[in-house]
Structure formats: structure tokens, C-alpha cells
PDB file of C-alpha atoms in Angstrom:
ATOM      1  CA  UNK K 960       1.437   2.176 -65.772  1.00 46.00           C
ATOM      2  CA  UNK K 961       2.441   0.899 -62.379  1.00 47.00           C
ATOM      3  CA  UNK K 962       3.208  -1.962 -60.306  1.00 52.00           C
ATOM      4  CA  UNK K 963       0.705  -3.796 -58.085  1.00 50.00           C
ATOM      5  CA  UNK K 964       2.057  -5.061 -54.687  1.00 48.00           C
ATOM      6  CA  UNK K 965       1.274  -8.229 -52.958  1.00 52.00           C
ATOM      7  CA  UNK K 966      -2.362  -7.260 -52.635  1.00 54.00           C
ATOM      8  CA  UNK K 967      -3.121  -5.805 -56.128  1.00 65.00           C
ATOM      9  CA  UNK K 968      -2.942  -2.263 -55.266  1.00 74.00           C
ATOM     10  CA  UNK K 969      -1.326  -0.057 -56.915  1.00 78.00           C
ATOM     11  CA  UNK K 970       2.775   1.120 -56.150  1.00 77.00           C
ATOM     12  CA  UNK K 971       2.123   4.616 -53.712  1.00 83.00           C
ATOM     13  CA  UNK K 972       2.647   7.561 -55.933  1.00 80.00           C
ATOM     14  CA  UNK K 973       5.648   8.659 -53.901  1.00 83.00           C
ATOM     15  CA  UNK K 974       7.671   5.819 -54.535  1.00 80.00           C
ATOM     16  CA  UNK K 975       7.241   5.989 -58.517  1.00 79.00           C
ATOM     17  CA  UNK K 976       8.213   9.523 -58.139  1.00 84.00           C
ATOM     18  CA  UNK K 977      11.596   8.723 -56.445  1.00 84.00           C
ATOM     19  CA  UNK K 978      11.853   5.404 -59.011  1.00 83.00           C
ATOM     20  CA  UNK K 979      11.623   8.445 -61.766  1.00 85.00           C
ATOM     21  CA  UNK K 980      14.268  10.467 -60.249  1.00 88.00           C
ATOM     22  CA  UNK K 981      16.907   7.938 -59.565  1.00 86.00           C
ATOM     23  CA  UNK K 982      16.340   6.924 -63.135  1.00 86.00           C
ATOM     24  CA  UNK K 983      17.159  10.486 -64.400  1.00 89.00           C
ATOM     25  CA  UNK K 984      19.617  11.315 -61.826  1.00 89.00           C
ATOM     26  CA  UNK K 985      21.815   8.238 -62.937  1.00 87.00           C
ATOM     27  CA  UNK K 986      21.522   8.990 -66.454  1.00 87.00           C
ATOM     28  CA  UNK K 987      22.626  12.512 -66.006  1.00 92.00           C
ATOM     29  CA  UNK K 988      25.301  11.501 -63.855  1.00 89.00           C
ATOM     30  CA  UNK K 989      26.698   9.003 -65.819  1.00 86.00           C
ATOM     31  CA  UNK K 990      27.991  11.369 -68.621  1.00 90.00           C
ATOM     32  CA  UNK K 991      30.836  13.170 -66.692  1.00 92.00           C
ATOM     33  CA  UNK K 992      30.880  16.452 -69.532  1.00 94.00           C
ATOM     34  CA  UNK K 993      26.818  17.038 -68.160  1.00 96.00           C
ATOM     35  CA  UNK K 994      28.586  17.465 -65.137  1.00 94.00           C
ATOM     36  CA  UNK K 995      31.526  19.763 -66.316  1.00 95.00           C
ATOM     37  CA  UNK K 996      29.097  22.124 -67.639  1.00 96.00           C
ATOM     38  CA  UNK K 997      26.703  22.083 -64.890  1.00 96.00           C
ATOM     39  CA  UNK K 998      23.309  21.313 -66.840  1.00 97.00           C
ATOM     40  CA  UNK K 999      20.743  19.817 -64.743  1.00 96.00           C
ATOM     41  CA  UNK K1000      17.362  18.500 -65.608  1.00 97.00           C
ATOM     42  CA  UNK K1001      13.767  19.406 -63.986  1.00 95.00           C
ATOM     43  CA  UNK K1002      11.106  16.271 -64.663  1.00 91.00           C
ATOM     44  CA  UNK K1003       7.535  17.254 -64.226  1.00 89.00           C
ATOM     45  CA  UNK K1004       5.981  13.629 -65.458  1.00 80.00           C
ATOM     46  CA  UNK K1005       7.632  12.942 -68.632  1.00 81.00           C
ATOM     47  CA  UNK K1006       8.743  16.379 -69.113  1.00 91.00           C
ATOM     48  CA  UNK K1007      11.862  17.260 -69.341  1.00 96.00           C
ATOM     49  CA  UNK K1008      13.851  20.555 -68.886  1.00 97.00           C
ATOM     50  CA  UNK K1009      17.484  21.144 -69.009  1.00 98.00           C
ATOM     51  CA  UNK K1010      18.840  24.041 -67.268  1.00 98.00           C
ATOM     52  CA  UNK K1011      22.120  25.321 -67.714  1.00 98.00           C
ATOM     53  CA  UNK K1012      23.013  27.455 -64.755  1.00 97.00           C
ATOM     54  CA  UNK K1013      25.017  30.964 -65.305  1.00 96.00           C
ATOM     55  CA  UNK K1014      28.772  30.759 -64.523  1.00 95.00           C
ATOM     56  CA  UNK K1015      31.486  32.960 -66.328  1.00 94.00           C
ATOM     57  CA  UNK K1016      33.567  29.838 -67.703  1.00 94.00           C
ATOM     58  CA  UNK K1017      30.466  29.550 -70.387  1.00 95.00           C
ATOM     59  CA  UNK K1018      31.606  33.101 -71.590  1.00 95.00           C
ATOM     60  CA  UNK K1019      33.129  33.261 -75.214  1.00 92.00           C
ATOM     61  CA  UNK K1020      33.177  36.974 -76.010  1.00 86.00           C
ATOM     62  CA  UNK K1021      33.529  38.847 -72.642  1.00 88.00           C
ATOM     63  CA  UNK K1022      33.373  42.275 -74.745  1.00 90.00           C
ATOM     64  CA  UNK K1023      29.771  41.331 -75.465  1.00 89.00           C
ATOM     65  CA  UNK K1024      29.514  38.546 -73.134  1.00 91.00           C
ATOM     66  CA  UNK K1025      27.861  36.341 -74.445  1.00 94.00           C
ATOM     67  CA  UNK K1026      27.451  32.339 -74.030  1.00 96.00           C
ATOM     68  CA  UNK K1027      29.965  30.661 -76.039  1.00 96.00           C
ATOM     69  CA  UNK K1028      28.665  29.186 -79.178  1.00 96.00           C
ATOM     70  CA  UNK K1029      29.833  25.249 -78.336  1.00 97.00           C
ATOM     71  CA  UNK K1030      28.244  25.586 -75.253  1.00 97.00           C
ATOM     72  CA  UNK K1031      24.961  26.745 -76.423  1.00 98.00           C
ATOM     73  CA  UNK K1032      25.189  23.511 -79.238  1.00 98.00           C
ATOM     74  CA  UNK K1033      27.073  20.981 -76.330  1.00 98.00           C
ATOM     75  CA  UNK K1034      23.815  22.234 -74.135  1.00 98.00           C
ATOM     76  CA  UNK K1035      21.230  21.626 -77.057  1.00 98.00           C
ATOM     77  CA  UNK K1036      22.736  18.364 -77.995  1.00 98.00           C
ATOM     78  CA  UNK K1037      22.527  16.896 -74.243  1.00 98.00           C
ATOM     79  CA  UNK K1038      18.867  18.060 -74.225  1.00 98.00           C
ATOM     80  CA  UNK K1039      18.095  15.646 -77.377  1.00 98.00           C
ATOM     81  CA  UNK K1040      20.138  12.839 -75.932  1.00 97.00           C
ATOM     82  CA  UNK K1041      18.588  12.916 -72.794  1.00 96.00           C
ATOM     83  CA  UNK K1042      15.349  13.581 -73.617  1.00 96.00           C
ATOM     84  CA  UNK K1043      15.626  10.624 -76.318  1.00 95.00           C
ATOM     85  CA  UNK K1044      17.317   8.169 -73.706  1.00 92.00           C
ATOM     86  CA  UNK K1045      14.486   9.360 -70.825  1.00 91.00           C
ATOM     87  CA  UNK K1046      11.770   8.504 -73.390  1.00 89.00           C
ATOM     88  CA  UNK K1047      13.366   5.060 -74.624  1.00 87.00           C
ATOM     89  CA  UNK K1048      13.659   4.078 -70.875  1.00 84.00           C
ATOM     90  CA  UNK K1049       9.894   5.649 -69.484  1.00 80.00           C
ATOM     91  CA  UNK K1050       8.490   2.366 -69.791  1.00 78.00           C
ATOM     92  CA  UNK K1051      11.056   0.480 -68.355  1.00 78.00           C
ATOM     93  CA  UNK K1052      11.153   3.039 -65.240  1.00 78.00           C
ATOM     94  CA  UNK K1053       7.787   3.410 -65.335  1.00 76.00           C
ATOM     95  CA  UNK K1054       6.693  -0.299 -65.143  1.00 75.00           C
ATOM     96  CA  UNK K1055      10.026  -1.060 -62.386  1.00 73.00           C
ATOM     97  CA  UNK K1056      11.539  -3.552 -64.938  1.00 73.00           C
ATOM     98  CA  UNK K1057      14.580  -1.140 -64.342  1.00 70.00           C
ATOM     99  CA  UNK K1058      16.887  -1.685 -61.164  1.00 70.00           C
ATOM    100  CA  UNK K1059      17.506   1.363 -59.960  1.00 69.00           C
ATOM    101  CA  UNK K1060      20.241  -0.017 -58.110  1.00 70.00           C
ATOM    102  CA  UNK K1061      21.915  -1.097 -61.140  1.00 69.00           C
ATOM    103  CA  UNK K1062      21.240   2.140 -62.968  1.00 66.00           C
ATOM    104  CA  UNK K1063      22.935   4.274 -59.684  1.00 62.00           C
ATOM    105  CA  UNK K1064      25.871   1.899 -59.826  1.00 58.00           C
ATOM    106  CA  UNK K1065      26.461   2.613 -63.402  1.00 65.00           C
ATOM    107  CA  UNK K1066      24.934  -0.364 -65.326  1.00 70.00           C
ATOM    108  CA  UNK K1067      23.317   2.501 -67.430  1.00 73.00           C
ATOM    109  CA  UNK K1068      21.871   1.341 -70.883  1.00 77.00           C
ATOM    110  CA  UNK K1069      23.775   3.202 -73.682  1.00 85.00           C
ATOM    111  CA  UNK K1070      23.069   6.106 -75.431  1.00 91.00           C
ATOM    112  CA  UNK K1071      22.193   7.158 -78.546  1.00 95.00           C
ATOM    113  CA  UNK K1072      24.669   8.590 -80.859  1.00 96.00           C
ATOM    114  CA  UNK K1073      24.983  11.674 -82.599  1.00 97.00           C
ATOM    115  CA  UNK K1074      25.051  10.998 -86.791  1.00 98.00           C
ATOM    116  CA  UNK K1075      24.273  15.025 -87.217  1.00 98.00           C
ATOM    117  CA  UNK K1076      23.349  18.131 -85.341  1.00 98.00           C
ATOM    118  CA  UNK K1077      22.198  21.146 -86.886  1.00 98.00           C
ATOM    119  CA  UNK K1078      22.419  24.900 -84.466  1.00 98.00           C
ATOM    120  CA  UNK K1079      20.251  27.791 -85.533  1.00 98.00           C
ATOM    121  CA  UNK K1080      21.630  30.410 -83.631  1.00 98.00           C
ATOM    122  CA  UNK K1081      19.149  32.623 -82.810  1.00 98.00           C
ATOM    123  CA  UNK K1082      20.525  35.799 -81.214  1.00 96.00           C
ATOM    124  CA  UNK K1083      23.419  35.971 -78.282  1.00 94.00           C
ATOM    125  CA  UNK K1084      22.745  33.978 -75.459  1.00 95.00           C
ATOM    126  CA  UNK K1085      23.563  36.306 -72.295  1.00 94.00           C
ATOM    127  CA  UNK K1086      24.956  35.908 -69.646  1.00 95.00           C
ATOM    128  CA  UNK K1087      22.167  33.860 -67.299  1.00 96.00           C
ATOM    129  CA  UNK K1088      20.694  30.658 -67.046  1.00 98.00           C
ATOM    130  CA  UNK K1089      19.345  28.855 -70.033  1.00 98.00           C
ATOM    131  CA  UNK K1090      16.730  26.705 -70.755  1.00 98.00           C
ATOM    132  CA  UNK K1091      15.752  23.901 -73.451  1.00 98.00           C
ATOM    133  CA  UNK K1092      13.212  20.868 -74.241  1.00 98.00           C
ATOM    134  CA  UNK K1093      13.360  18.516 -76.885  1.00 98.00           C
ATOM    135  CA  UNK K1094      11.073  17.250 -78.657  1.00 97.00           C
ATOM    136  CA  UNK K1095      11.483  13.613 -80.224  1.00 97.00           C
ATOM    137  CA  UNK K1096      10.318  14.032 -83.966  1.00 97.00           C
ATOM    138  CA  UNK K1097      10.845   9.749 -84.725  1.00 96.00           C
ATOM    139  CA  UNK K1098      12.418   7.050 -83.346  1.00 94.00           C
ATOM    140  CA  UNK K1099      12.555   3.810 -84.726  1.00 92.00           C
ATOM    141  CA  UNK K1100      14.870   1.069 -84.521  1.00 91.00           C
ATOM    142  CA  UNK K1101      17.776   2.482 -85.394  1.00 95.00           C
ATOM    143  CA  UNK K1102      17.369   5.923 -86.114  1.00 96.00           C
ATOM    144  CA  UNK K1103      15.667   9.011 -84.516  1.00 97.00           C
ATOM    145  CA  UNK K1104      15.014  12.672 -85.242  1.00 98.00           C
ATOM    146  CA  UNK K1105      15.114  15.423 -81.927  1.00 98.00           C
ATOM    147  CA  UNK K1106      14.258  18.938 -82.341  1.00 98.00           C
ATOM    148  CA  UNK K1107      15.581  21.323 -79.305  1.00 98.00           C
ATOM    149  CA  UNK K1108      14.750  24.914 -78.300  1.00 98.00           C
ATOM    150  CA  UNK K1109      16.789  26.937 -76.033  1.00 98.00           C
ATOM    151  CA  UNK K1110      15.442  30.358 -74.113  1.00 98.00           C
ATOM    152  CA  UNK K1111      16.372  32.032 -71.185  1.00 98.00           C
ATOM    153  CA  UNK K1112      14.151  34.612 -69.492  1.00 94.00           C
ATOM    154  CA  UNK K1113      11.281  34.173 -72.269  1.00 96.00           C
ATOM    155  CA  UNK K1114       9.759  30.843 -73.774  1.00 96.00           C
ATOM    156  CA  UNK K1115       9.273  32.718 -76.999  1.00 96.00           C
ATOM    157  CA  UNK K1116      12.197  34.718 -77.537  1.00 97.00           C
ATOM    158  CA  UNK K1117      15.026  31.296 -77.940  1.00 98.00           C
ATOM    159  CA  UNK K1118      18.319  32.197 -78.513  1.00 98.00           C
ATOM    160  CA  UNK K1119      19.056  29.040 -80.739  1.00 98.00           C
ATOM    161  CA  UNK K1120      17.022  25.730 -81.635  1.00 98.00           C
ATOM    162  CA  UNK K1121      18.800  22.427 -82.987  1.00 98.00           C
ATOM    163  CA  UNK K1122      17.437  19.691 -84.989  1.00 98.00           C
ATOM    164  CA  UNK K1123      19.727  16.090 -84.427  1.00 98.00           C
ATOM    165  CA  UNK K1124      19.384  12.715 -85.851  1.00 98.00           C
ATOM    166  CA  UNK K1125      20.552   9.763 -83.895  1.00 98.00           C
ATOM    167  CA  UNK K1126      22.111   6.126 -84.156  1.00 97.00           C
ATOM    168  CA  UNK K1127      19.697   4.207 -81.702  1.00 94.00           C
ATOM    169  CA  UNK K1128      21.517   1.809 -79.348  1.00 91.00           C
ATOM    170  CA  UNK K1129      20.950  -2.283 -79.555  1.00 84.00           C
ATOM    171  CA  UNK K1130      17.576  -2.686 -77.368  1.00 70.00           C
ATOM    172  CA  UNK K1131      19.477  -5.721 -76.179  1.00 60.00           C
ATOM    173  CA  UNK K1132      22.344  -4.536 -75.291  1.00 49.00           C
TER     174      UNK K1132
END
């Protein structure tokens, strides 16, 4: 769904693109800890993918090394988060009933919260970049369900997987 300009056509596919980014760049970069931890987010349509780039503070066991076991469930949980917030706002974004302006100045809409968050972990997670989607199970008013899987150089070997369920924010608020 897109907007219509003045003469009915539709909004040029380039500027729904950027609309979509600034979106999910101000949601990322309102949550200072995304930042600490360097995980960034590649959007192909609705798709997202968090990436959590190598770096040697996200070592626990340097005899192994391997990626700390909070980080791998801190990067899993900010997967379902986001991916829940980015599909509770799509419309919104999609349809330009969001200000980006707003969003970029840090009128962001608030986020879901964690009620529990369950880590398989799968085998060590070594040291290089990591990957995860998330796939929301439910959402309904006020609760959701999120399942995450995390890889890193193969889609079908993950190193851990997560299942979350969620306190939905006020729609109104």
C-alpha cells in the first residue's frame, strides 16, 4: 500500500524505500544497548535481518573463544523486539501515517516488553559475525509470541534459537 500524490499516482518507489529505512533506522537507534553491541539490521521488504558484527568484547571464554552466552540471548531478544515493533509499525510506515521526522527526533512508539525468553543454545557461537530472523508466531492485543534463529556462516547449522512472549504496548499511546 502506498500513497497517491496530487494527481493519483502512486508515491515513486524510491521514496517509500527511504520512508522504510528512516523508520528502521530510528527504531534501532533509539535503544542505546543495540548500539553498545553493534547489531544492525538489513531490510529486504519486510524482511528483517539482524547482524551482529565480530568484535572481541563479545568473547566470554577466550580459551575456546566463543560468543558469550548473554550476548548470543541480548542478540536473539533484540531480533524479536524489533522484528515485532517493525511489523506493528509496517502499515503505519508503509501507508506514511508515520512522520518520519518525529520518529528521527525520537517520538518513537514504545516497545514491546519482554514477559519471558527462552535460549536453546545450540552449539558455541565463534568468533564471527552472527545472524538471526524472527519470526512473529501471534500478536494480539496485548500479547505476542516471537520465535528467533541465530547462524553464522550456515542458515542451517544455528548456534541457538529463542522463543519470547511479549507485553504489547497501548496502540494509543
Amino acid at each position: 500500500m502506498t500513497r497517491k500524490t496530487e494527481r493519483g499516482a502512486p508515491e515513486p518507489v524510491q521514496v517509500v524505500k527511504q520512508r522504510r529505512d528512516a523508520a528502521l533506522t530510528a527504531l534501532v537507534d533509539g535503544v542505546p544497548y543495540i548500539q553498545f553491541l553493534g547489531i544492525g539490521f538489513d531490510r529486504r521488504g519486510d524482511e528483517l535481518t539482524a547482524t551482529l558484527p565480530f568484535d572481541q568484547k563479545l568473547i566470554g571464554n577466550p580459551m575456546i573463544p566463543a560468543i558469550h552466552g548473554g550476548v548470543t540471548a541480548a542478540f536473539l531478544e533484540v531480533a524479536a523486539i524489533i522484528e515485532l515493533s517493525w511489523s506493528m509499525m509496517w502499515e503505519d510506515v508503509e501507508s506514511g501515517r508515520f512522520d518520519v521526522a518525529s520518529l528521527s527526533a525520537g517520538d518513537l512508539p514504545r516497545l514491546p516488553k519482554t514477559i519471558d525468553f527462552t535460549v536453546d543454545y545450540l552449539r558455541s557461537g565463534l568468533p564471527r559475525d552472527a545472524y538471526a530472523r524472527a519470526r512473529v508466531n501471534r500478536v494480539g492485543r496485548r500479547y505476542a509470541s516471537v520465535h528467533v534463529e541465530a547462524w553464522q556462516d550456515n542458515k542451517t547449522r544455528m548456534f541457538a534459537q529463542a522463543t519470547g512472549h511479549f507485553l504489547m504496548p497501548d496502540r494509543d499511546e
